[in-house]
CSV table of C-alpha atoms in Angstrom, one decimal:
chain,number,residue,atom,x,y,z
P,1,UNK,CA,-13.4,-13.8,-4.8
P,2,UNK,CA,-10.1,-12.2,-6.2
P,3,UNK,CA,-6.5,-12.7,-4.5
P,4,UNK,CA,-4.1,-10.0,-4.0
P,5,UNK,CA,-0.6,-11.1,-3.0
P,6,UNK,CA,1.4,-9.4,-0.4
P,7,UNK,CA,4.7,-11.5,-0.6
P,8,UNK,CA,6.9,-8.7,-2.1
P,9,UNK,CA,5.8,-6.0,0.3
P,10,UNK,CA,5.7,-8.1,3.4
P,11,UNK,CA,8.9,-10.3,2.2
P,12,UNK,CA,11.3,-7.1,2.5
P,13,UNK,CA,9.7,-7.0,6.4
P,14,UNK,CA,11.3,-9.6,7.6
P,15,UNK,CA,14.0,-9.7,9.6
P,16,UNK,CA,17.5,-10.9,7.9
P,17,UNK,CA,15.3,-11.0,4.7
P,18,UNK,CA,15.5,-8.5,2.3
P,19,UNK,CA,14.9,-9.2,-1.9
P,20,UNK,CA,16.9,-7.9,-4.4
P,21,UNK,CA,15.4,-6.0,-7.0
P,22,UNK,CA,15.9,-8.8,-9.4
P,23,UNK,CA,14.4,-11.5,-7.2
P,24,UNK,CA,11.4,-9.0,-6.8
P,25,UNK,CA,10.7,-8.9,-10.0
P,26,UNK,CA,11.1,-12.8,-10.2
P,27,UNK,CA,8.6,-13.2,-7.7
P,28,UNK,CA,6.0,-10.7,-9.3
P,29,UNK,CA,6.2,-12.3,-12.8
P,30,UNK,CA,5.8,-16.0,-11.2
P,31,UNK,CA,2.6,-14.6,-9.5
P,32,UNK,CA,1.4,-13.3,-12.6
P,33,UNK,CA,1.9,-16.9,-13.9
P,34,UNK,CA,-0.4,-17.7,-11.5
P,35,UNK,CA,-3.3,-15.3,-13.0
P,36,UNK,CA,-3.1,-13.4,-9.1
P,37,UNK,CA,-5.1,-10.7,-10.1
P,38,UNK,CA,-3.2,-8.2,-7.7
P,39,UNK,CA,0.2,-8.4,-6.5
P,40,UNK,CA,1.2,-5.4,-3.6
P,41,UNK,CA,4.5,-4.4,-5.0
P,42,UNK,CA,6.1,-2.4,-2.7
P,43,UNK,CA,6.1,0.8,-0.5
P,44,UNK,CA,7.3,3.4,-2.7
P,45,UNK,CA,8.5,6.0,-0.5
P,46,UNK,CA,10.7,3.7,1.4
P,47,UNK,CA,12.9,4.0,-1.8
P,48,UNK,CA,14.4,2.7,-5.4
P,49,UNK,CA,14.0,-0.1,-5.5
P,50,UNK,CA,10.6,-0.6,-4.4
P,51,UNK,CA,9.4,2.2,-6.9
P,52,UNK,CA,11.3,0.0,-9.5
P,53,UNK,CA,9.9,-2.8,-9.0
P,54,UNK,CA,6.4,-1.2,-9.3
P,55,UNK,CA,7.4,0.6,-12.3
P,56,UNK,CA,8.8,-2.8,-13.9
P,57,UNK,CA,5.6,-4.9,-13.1
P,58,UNK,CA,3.4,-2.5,-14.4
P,59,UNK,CA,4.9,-2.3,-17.2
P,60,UNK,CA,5.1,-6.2,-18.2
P,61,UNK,CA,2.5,-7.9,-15.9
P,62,UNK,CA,-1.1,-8.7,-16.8
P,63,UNK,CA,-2.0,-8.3,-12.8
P,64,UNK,CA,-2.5,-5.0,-11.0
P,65,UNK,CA,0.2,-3.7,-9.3
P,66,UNK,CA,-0.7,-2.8,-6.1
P,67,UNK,CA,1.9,0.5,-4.3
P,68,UNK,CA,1.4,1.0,-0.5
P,69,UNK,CA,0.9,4.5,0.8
P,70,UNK,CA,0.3,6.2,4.2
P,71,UNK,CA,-2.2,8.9,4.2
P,72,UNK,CA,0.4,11.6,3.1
P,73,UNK,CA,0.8,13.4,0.1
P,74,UNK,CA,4.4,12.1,0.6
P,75,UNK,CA,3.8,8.8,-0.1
P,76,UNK,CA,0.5,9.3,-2.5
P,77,UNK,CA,2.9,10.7,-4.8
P,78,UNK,CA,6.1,8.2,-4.5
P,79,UNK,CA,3.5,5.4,-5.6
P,80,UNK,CA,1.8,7.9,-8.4
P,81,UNK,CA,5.2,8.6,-9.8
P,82,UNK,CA,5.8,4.8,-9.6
P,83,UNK,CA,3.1,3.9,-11.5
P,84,UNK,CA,1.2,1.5,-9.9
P,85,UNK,CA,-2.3,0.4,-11.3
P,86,UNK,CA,-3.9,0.8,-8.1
P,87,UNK,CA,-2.8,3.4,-4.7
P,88,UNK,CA,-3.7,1.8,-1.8
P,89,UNK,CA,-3.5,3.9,0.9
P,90,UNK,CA,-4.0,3.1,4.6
P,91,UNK,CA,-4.5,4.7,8.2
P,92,UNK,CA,-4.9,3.7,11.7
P,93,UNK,CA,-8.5,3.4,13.2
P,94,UNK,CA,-8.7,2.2,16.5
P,95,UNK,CA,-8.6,4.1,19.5
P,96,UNK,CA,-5.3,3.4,20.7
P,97,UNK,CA,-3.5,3.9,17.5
P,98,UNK,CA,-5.2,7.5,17.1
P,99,UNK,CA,-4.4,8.6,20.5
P,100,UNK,CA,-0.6,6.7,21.5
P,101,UNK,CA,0.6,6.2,17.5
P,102,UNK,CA,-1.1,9.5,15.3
P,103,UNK,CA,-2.4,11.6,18.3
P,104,UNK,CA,-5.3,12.5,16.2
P,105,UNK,CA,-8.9,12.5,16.9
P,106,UNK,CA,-11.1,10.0,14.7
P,107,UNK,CA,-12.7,13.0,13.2
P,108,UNK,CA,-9.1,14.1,12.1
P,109,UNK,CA,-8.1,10.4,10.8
P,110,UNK,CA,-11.4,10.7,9.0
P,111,UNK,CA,-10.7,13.6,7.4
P,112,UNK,CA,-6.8,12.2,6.4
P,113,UNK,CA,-8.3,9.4,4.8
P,114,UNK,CA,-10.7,11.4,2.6
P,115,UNK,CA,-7.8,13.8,1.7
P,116,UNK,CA,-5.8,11.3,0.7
P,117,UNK,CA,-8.4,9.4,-1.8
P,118,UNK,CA,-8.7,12.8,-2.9
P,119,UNK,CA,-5.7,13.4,-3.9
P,120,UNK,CA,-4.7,10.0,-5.6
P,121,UNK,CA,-7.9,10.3,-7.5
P,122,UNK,CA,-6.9,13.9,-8.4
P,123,UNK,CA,-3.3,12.4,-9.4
P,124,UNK,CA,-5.4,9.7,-11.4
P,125,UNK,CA,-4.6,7.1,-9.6
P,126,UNK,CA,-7.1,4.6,-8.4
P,127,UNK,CA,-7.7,4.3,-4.5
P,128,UNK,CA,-8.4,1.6,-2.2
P,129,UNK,CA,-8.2,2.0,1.8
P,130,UNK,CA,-6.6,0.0,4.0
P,131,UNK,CA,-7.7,0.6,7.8
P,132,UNK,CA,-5.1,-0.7,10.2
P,133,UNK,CA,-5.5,-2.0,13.8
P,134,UNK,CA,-9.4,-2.3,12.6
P,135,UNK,CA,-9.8,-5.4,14.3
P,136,UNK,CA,-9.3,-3.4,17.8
P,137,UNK,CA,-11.1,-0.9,16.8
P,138,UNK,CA,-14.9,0.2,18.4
P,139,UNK,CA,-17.3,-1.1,15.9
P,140,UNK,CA,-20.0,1.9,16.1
């Protein structure tokens, strides 16, 4: 079993709470400390400073650096350009999320989510897939 740490990306989400850029980078090296094998960095194409921080871990951590990306060429290429070890990009799966949230059909999410490991593997960046609302989601 390997950990990946969300702290940095899910930190910035709470209310009142935002970290500096400095106190990201903090955090990331005292994970690395911890031999966390990956640490989920930031959202790139929310801005700067999460693309900094990526950049900066990267650059001086022994983990993988984990950027968050929506299935969107958009965001695929704000975490390339950021140079994270590792692109993981996600969409929504369950039924309500495709019809209220995307207004998509499944086959279309589908096809989304193949496009966009497509694409970061075309950009050499390495994929993984994060479905969301899976848990809600019709398991055939």
């Amino acid at each position: 079993m390997q950990l990946s740490d969300l702290t940095l990306r899910e930190g910035d989400q709470m209310p009142g709470r935002a970290f500096t850029l400095e106190e990201k980078l903090e955090c990331g090296q005292a994970l690395d400390t911890l031999d966390i094998p990956f640490i989920e960095a930031g959202f790139p194409v929310t801005g700067k400073k999460d693309q900094r921080t990526i950049k900066q871990l990267a650059a001086t951590t022994d983990a993988e650096i984990i950027a968050l990306a929506r299935a969107l060429e958009g965001d695929i290429d704000a975490a390339i350009d950021s140079n994270a070890d590792i692109i993981e990009t996600f969409v929504s799966v369950s039924d309500l999320h495709l019809k209220y949230l995307l207004g998509i059909s499944r086959e279309e999410m589908l096809q989304m989510l193949l496009d966009a490991v497509d694409y970061i593997e075309e950009r050499g960046g390495t994929p993984h897939v994060l479905l969301t609302d899976a848990f809600r989601t019709d398991f055939d």
